[in-house]
PDB file of C-alpha atoms in Angstrom:
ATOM      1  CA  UNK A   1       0.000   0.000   0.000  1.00 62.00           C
ATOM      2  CA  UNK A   2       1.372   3.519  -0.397  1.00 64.00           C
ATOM      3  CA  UNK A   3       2.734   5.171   2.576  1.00 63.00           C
ATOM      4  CA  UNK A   4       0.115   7.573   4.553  1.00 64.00           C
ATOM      5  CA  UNK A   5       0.544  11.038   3.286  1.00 66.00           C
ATOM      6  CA  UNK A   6       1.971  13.715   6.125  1.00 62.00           C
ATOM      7  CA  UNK A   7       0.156  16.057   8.100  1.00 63.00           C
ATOM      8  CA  UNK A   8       0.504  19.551   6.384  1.00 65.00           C
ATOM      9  CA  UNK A   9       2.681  21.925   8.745  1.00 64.00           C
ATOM     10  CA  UNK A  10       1.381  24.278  11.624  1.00 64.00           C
ATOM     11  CA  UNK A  11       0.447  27.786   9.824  1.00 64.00           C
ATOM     12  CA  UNK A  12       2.685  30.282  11.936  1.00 61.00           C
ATOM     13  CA  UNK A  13       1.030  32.272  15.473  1.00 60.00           C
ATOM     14  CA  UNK A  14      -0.687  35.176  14.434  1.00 60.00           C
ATOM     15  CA  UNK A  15       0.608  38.429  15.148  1.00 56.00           C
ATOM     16  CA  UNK A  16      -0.752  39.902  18.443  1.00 55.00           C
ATOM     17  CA  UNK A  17      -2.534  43.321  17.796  1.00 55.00           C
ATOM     18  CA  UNK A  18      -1.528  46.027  19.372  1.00 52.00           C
ATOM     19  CA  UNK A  19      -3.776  48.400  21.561  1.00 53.00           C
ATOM     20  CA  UNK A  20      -3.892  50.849  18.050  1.00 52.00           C
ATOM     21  CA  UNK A  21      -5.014  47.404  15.851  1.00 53.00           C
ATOM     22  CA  UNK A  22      -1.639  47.033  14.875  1.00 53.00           C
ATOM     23  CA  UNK A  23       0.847  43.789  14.752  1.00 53.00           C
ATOM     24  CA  UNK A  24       3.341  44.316  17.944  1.00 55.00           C
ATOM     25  CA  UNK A  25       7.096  44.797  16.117  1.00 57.00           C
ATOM     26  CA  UNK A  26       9.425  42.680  16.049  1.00 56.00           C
ATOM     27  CA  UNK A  27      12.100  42.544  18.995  1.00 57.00           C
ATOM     28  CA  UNK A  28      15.367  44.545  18.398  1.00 57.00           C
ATOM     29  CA  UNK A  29      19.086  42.865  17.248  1.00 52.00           C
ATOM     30  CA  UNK A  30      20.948  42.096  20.374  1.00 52.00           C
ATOM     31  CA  UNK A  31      23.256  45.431  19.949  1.00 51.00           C
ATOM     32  CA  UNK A  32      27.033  44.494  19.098  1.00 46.00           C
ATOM     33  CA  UNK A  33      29.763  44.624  21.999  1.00 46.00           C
ATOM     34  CA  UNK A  34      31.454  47.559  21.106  1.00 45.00           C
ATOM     35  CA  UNK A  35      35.482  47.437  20.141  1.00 47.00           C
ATOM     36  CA  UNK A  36      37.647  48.544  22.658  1.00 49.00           C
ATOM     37  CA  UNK A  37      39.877  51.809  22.021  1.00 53.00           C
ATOM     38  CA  UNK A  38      43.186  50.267  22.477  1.00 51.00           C
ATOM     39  CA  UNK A  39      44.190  46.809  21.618  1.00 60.00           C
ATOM     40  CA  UNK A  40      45.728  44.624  23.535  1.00 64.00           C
ATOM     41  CA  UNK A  41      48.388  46.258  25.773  1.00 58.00           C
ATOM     42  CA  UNK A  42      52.267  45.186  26.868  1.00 59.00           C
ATOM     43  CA  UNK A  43      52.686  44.297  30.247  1.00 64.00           C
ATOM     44  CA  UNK A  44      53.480  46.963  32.466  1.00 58.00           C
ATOM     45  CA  UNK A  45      51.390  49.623  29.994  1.00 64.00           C
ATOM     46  CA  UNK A  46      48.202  50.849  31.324  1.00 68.00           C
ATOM     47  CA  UNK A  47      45.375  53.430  29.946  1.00 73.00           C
ATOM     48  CA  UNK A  48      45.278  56.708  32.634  1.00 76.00           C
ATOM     49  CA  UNK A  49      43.138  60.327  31.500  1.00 83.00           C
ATOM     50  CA  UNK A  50      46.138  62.680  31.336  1.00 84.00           C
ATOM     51  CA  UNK A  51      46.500  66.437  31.110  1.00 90.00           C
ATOM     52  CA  UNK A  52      46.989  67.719  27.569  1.00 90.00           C
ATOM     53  CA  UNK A  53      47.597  71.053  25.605  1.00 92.00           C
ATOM     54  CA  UNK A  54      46.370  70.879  21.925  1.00 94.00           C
ATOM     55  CA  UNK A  55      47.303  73.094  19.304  1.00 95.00           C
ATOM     56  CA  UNK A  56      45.401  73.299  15.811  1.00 95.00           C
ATOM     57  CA  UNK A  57      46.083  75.001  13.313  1.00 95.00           C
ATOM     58  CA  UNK A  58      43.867  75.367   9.900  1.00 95.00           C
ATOM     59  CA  UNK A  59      44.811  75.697   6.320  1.00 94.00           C
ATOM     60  CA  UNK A  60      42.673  76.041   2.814  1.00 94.00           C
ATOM     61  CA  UNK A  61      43.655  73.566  -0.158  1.00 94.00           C
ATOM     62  CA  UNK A  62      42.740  74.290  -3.341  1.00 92.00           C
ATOM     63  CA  UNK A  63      41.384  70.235  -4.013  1.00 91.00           C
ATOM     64  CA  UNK A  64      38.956  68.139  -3.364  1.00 91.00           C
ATOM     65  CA  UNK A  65      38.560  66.641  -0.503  1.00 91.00           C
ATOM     66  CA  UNK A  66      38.683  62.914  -2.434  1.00 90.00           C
ATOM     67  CA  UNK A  67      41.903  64.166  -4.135  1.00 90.00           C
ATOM     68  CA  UNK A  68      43.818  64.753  -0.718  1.00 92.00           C
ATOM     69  CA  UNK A  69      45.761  61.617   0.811  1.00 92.00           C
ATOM     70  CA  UNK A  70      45.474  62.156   4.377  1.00 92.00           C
ATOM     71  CA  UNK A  71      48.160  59.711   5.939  1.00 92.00           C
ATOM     72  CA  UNK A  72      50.473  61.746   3.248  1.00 93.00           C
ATOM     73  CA  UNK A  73      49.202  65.064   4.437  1.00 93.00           C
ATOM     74  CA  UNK A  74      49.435  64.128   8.189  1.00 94.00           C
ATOM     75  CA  UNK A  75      53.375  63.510   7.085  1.00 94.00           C
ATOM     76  CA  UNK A  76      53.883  66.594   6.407  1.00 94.00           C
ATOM     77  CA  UNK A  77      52.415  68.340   9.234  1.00 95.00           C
ATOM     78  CA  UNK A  78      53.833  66.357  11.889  1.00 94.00           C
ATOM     79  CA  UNK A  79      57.536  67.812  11.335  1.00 94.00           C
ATOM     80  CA  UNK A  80      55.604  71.229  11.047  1.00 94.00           C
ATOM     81  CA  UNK A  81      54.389  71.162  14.032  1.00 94.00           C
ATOM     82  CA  UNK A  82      56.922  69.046  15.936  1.00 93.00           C
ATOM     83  CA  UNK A  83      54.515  66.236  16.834  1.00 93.00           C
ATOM     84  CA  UNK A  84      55.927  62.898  17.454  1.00 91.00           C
ATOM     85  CA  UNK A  85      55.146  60.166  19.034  1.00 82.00           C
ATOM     86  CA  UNK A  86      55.040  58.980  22.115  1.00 80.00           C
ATOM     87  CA  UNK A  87      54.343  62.415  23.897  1.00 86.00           C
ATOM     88  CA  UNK A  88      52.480  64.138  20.851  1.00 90.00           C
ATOM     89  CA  UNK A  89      49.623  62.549  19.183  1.00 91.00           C
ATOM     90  CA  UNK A  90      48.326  64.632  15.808  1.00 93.00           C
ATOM     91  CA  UNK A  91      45.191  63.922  14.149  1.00 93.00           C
ATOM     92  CA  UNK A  92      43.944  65.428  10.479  1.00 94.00           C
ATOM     93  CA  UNK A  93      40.440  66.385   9.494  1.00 93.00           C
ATOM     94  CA  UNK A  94      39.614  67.507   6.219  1.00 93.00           C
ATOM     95  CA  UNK A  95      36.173  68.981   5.063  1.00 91.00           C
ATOM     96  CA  UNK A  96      34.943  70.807   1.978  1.00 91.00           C
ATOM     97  CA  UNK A  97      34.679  74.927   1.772  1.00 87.00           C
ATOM     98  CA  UNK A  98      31.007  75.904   1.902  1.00 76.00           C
ATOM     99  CA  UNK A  99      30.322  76.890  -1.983  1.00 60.00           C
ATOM    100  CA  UNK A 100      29.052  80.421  -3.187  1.00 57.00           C
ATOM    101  CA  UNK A 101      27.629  80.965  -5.468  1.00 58.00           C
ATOM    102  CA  UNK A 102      30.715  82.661  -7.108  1.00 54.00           C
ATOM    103  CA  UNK A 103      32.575  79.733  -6.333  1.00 55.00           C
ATOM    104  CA  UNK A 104      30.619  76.930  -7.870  1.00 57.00           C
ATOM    105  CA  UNK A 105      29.998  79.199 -10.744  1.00 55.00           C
ATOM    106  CA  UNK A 106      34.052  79.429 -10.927  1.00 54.00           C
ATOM    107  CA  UNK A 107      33.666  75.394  -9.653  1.00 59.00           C
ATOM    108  CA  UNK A 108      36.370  75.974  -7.830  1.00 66.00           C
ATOM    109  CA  UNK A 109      37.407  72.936  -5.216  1.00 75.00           C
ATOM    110  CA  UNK A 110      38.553  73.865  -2.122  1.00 89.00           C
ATOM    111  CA  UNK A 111      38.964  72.036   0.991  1.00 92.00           C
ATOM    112  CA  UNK A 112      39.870  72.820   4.749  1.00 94.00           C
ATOM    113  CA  UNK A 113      42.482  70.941   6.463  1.00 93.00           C
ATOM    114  CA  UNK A 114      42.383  71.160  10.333  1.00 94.00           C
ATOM    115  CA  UNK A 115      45.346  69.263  12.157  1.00 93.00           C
ATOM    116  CA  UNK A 116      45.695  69.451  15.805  1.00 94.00           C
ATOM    117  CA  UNK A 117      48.386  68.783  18.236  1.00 93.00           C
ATOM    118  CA  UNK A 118      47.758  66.892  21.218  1.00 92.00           C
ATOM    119  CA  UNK A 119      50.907  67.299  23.823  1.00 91.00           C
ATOM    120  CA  UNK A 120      51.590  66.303  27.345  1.00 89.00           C
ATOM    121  CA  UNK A 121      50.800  68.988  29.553  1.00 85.00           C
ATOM    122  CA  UNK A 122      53.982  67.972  31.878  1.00 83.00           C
ATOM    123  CA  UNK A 123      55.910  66.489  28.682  1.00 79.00           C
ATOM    124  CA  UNK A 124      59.594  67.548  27.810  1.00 86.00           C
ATOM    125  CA  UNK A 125      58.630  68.515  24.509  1.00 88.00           C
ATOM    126  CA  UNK A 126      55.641  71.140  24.844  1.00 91.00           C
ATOM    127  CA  UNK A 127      57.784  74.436  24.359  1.00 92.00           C
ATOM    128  CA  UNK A 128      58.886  73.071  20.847  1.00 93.00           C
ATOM    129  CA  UNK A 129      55.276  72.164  19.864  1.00 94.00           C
ATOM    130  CA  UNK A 130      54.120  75.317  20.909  1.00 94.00           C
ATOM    131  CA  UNK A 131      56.649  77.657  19.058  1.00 94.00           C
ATOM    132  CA  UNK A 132      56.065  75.236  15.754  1.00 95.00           C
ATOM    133  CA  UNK A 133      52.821  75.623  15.544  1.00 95.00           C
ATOM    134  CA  UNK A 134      52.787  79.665  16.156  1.00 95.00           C
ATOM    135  CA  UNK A 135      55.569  80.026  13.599  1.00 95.00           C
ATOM    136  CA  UNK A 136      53.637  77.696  10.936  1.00 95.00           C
ATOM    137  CA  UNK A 137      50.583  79.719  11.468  1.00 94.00           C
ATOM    138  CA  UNK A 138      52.655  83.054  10.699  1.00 94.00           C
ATOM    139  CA  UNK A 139      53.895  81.347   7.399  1.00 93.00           C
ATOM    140  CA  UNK A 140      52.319  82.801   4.187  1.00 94.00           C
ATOM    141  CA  UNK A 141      50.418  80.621   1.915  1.00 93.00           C
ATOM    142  CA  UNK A 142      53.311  80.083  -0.348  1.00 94.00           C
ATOM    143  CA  UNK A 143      55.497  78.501   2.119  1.00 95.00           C
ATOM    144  CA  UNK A 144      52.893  76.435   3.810  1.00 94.00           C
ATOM    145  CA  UNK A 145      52.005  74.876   0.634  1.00 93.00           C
ATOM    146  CA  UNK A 146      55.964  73.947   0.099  1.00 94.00           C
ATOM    147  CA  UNK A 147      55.832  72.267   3.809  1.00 94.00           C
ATOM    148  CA  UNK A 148      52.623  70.527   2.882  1.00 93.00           C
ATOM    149  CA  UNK A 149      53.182  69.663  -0.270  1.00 93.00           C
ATOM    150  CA  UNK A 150      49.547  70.831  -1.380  1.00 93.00           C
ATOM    151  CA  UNK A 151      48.442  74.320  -3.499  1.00 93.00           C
ATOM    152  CA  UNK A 152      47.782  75.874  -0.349  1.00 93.00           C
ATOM    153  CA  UNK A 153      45.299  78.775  -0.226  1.00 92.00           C
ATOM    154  CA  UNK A 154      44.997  80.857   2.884  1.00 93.00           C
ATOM    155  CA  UNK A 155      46.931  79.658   6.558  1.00 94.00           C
ATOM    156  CA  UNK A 156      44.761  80.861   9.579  1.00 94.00           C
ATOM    157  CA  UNK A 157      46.890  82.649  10.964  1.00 94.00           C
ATOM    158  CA  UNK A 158      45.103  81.594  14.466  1.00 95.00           C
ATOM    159  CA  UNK A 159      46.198  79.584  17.076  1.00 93.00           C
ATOM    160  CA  UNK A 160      43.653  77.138  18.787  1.00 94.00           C
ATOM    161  CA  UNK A 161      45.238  76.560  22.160  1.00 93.00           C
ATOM    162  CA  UNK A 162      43.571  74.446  24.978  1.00 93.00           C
ATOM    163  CA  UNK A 163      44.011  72.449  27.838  1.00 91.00           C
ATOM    164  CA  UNK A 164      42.271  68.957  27.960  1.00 89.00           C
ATOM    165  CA  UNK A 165      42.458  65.484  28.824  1.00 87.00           C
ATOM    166  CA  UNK A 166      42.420  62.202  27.116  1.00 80.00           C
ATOM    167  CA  UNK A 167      43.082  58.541  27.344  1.00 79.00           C
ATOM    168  CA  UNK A 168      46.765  57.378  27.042  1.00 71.00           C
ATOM    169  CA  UNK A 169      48.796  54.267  27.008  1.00 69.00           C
ATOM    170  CA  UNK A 170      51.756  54.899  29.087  1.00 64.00           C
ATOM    171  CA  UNK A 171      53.980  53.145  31.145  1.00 66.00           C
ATOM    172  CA  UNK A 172      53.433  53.307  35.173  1.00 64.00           C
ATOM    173  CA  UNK A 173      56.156  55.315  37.033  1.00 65.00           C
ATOM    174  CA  UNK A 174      59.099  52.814  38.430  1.00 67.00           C
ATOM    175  CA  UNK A 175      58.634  51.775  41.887  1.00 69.00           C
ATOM    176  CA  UNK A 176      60.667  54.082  44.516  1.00 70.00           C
ATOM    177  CA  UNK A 177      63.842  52.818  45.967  1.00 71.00           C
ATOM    178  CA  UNK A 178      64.259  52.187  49.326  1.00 73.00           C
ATOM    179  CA  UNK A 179      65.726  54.395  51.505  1.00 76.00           C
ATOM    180  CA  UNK A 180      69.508  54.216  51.776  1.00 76.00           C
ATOM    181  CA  UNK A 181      70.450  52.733  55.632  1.00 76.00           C
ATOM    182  CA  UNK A 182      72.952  55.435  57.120  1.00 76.00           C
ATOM    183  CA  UNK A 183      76.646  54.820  57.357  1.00 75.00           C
ATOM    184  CA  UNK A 184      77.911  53.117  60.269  1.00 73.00           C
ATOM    185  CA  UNK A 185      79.029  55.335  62.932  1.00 69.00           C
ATOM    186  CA  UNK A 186      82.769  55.763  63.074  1.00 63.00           C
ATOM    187  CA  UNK A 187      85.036  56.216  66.771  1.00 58.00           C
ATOM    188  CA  UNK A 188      85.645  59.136  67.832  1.00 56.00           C
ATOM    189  CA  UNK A 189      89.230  60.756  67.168  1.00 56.00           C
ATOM    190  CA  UNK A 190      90.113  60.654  70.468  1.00 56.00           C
ATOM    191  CA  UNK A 191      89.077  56.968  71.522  1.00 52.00           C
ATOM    192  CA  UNK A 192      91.329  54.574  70.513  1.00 57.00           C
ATOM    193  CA  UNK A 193      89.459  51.126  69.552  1.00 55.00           C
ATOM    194  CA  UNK A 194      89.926  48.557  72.004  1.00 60.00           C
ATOM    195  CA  UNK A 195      93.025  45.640  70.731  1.00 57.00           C
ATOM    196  CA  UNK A 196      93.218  41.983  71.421  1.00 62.00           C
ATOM    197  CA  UNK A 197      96.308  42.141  70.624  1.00 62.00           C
ATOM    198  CA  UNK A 198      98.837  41.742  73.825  1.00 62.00           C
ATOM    199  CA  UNK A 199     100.215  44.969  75.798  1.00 67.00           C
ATOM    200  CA  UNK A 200     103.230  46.194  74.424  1.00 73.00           C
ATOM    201  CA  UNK A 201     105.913  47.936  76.881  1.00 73.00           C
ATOM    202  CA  UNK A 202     108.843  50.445  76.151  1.00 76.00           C
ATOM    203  CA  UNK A 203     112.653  49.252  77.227  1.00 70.00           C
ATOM    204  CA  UNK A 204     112.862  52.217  79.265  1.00 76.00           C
ATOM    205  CA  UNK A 205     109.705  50.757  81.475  1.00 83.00           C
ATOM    206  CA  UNK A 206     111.232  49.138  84.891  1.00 85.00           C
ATOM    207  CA  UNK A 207     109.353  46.546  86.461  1.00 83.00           C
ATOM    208  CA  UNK A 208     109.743  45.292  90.319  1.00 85.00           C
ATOM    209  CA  UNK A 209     111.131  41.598  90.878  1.00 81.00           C
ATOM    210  CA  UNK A 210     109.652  38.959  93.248  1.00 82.00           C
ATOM    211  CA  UNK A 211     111.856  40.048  96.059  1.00 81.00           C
ATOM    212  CA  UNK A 212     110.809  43.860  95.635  1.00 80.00           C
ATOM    213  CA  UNK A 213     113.750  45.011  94.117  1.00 82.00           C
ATOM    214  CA  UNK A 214     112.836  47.347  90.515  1.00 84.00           C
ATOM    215  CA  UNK A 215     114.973  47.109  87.344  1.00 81.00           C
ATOM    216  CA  UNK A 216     114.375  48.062  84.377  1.00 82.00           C
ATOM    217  CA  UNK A 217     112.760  46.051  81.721  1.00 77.00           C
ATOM    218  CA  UNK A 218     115.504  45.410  79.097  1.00 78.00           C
ATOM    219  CA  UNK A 219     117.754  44.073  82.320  1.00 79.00           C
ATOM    220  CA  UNK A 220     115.213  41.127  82.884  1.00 78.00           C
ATOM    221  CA  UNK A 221     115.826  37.389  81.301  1.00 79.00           C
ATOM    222  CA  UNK A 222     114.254  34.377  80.929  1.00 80.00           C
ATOM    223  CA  UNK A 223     112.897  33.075  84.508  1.00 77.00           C
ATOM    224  CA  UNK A 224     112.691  36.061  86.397  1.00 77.00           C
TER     225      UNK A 224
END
């Protein structure tokens, strides 16, 4: 005989309304564990909020913003501005100019380049950041575009400094050495240190005999 055909499957729940007549939506993706911001550190490194000065400074390019290679451009302005790792930390940002009318008539690209400066507060190099970045922003168009290596426009020839805080890797300070023990104390001048050795006598020393009589040391022999 043929085999017994199967049940047909279960249709699927129905959706349950909501109060507005509505099927309830469906339950939200479990969100993604976000990435941490450092990867995984050496031992002995740890991630501390430390005090910072940053120092941007803001140039106009005359490209598009597609046309600009930033890892190139960051290049060049981290020996313009004297920020090098592991005390300075620069970052890049590029945007387009807002168009006139004029401008997109002209369609003439243009595109702002913002890099700041991010130095340790306490950091042995902060005086040499700051007097880079003040003499880069008093350049002239010309020779920022040489530095850069981009048909620079217009330099801003402000300043943005600030005081802040971010997160850092750096490396714990070493532990502190223990104290030093003090120096053993040392006799007196006028103490002479006590001698195992036996007494020592000068020939001239006399010395009384047995029978009371006194004679001087060097006289006496063996037995008396």
């Amino acid at each position: 005989p043929p085999p017994p055909t199967p049940p047909p499957p279960a249709p699927p729940p129905p959706a349950v309304p909501t109060p507005s007549g509505s099927p309830s939506p469906s339950p939200p993706a479990p969100l993604l564990p976000s990435r941490p911001p450092f990867s995984p550190l050496p031992e002995g490194i740890v991630v501390e909020e430390v005090p910072v000065i940053k120092f941007t400074i803001i140039v106009t390019i005359s490209a598009e913003v597609n046309d600009i290679d930033v890892t190139e451009l960051e290049a060049s302005f981290r020996p313009a501005q004297q920020c090098f790792l592991t005390e300075c930390k620069l970052t890049v940002t590029l945007h387009p100019v807002e168009q006139s009318a004029a401008r997109r008539a002209l369609k003439a690209a243009g595109t702002v380049a913002s890099s700041t400066a991010s130095v340790f507060k306490d950091g042995n190099t902060l005086s040499a950041v700051r007097n880079a970045n003040y003499i880069f922003a008093g350049s002239s168009a010309t020779q920022a575009g040489n530095i850069l290596n981009q048909p620079v426009s217009e330099v801003d020839p402000n300043v943005n400094e600030r005081e802040d805080t971010e997160p850092r890797a750096v490396a714990p300070p070493p532990p502190s050495a223990p104290p030093t023990p003090p120096p053993p104390s040392s006799p007196s001048p006028d103490v002479e240190p006590q001698s195992t050795d036996p007494p020592c006598f000068p020939s001239s020393a006399t010395v009384q005999r047995a029978d009371g009589e006194t004679a001087p040391l060097s006289s006496l022999s063996a037995g008396d």
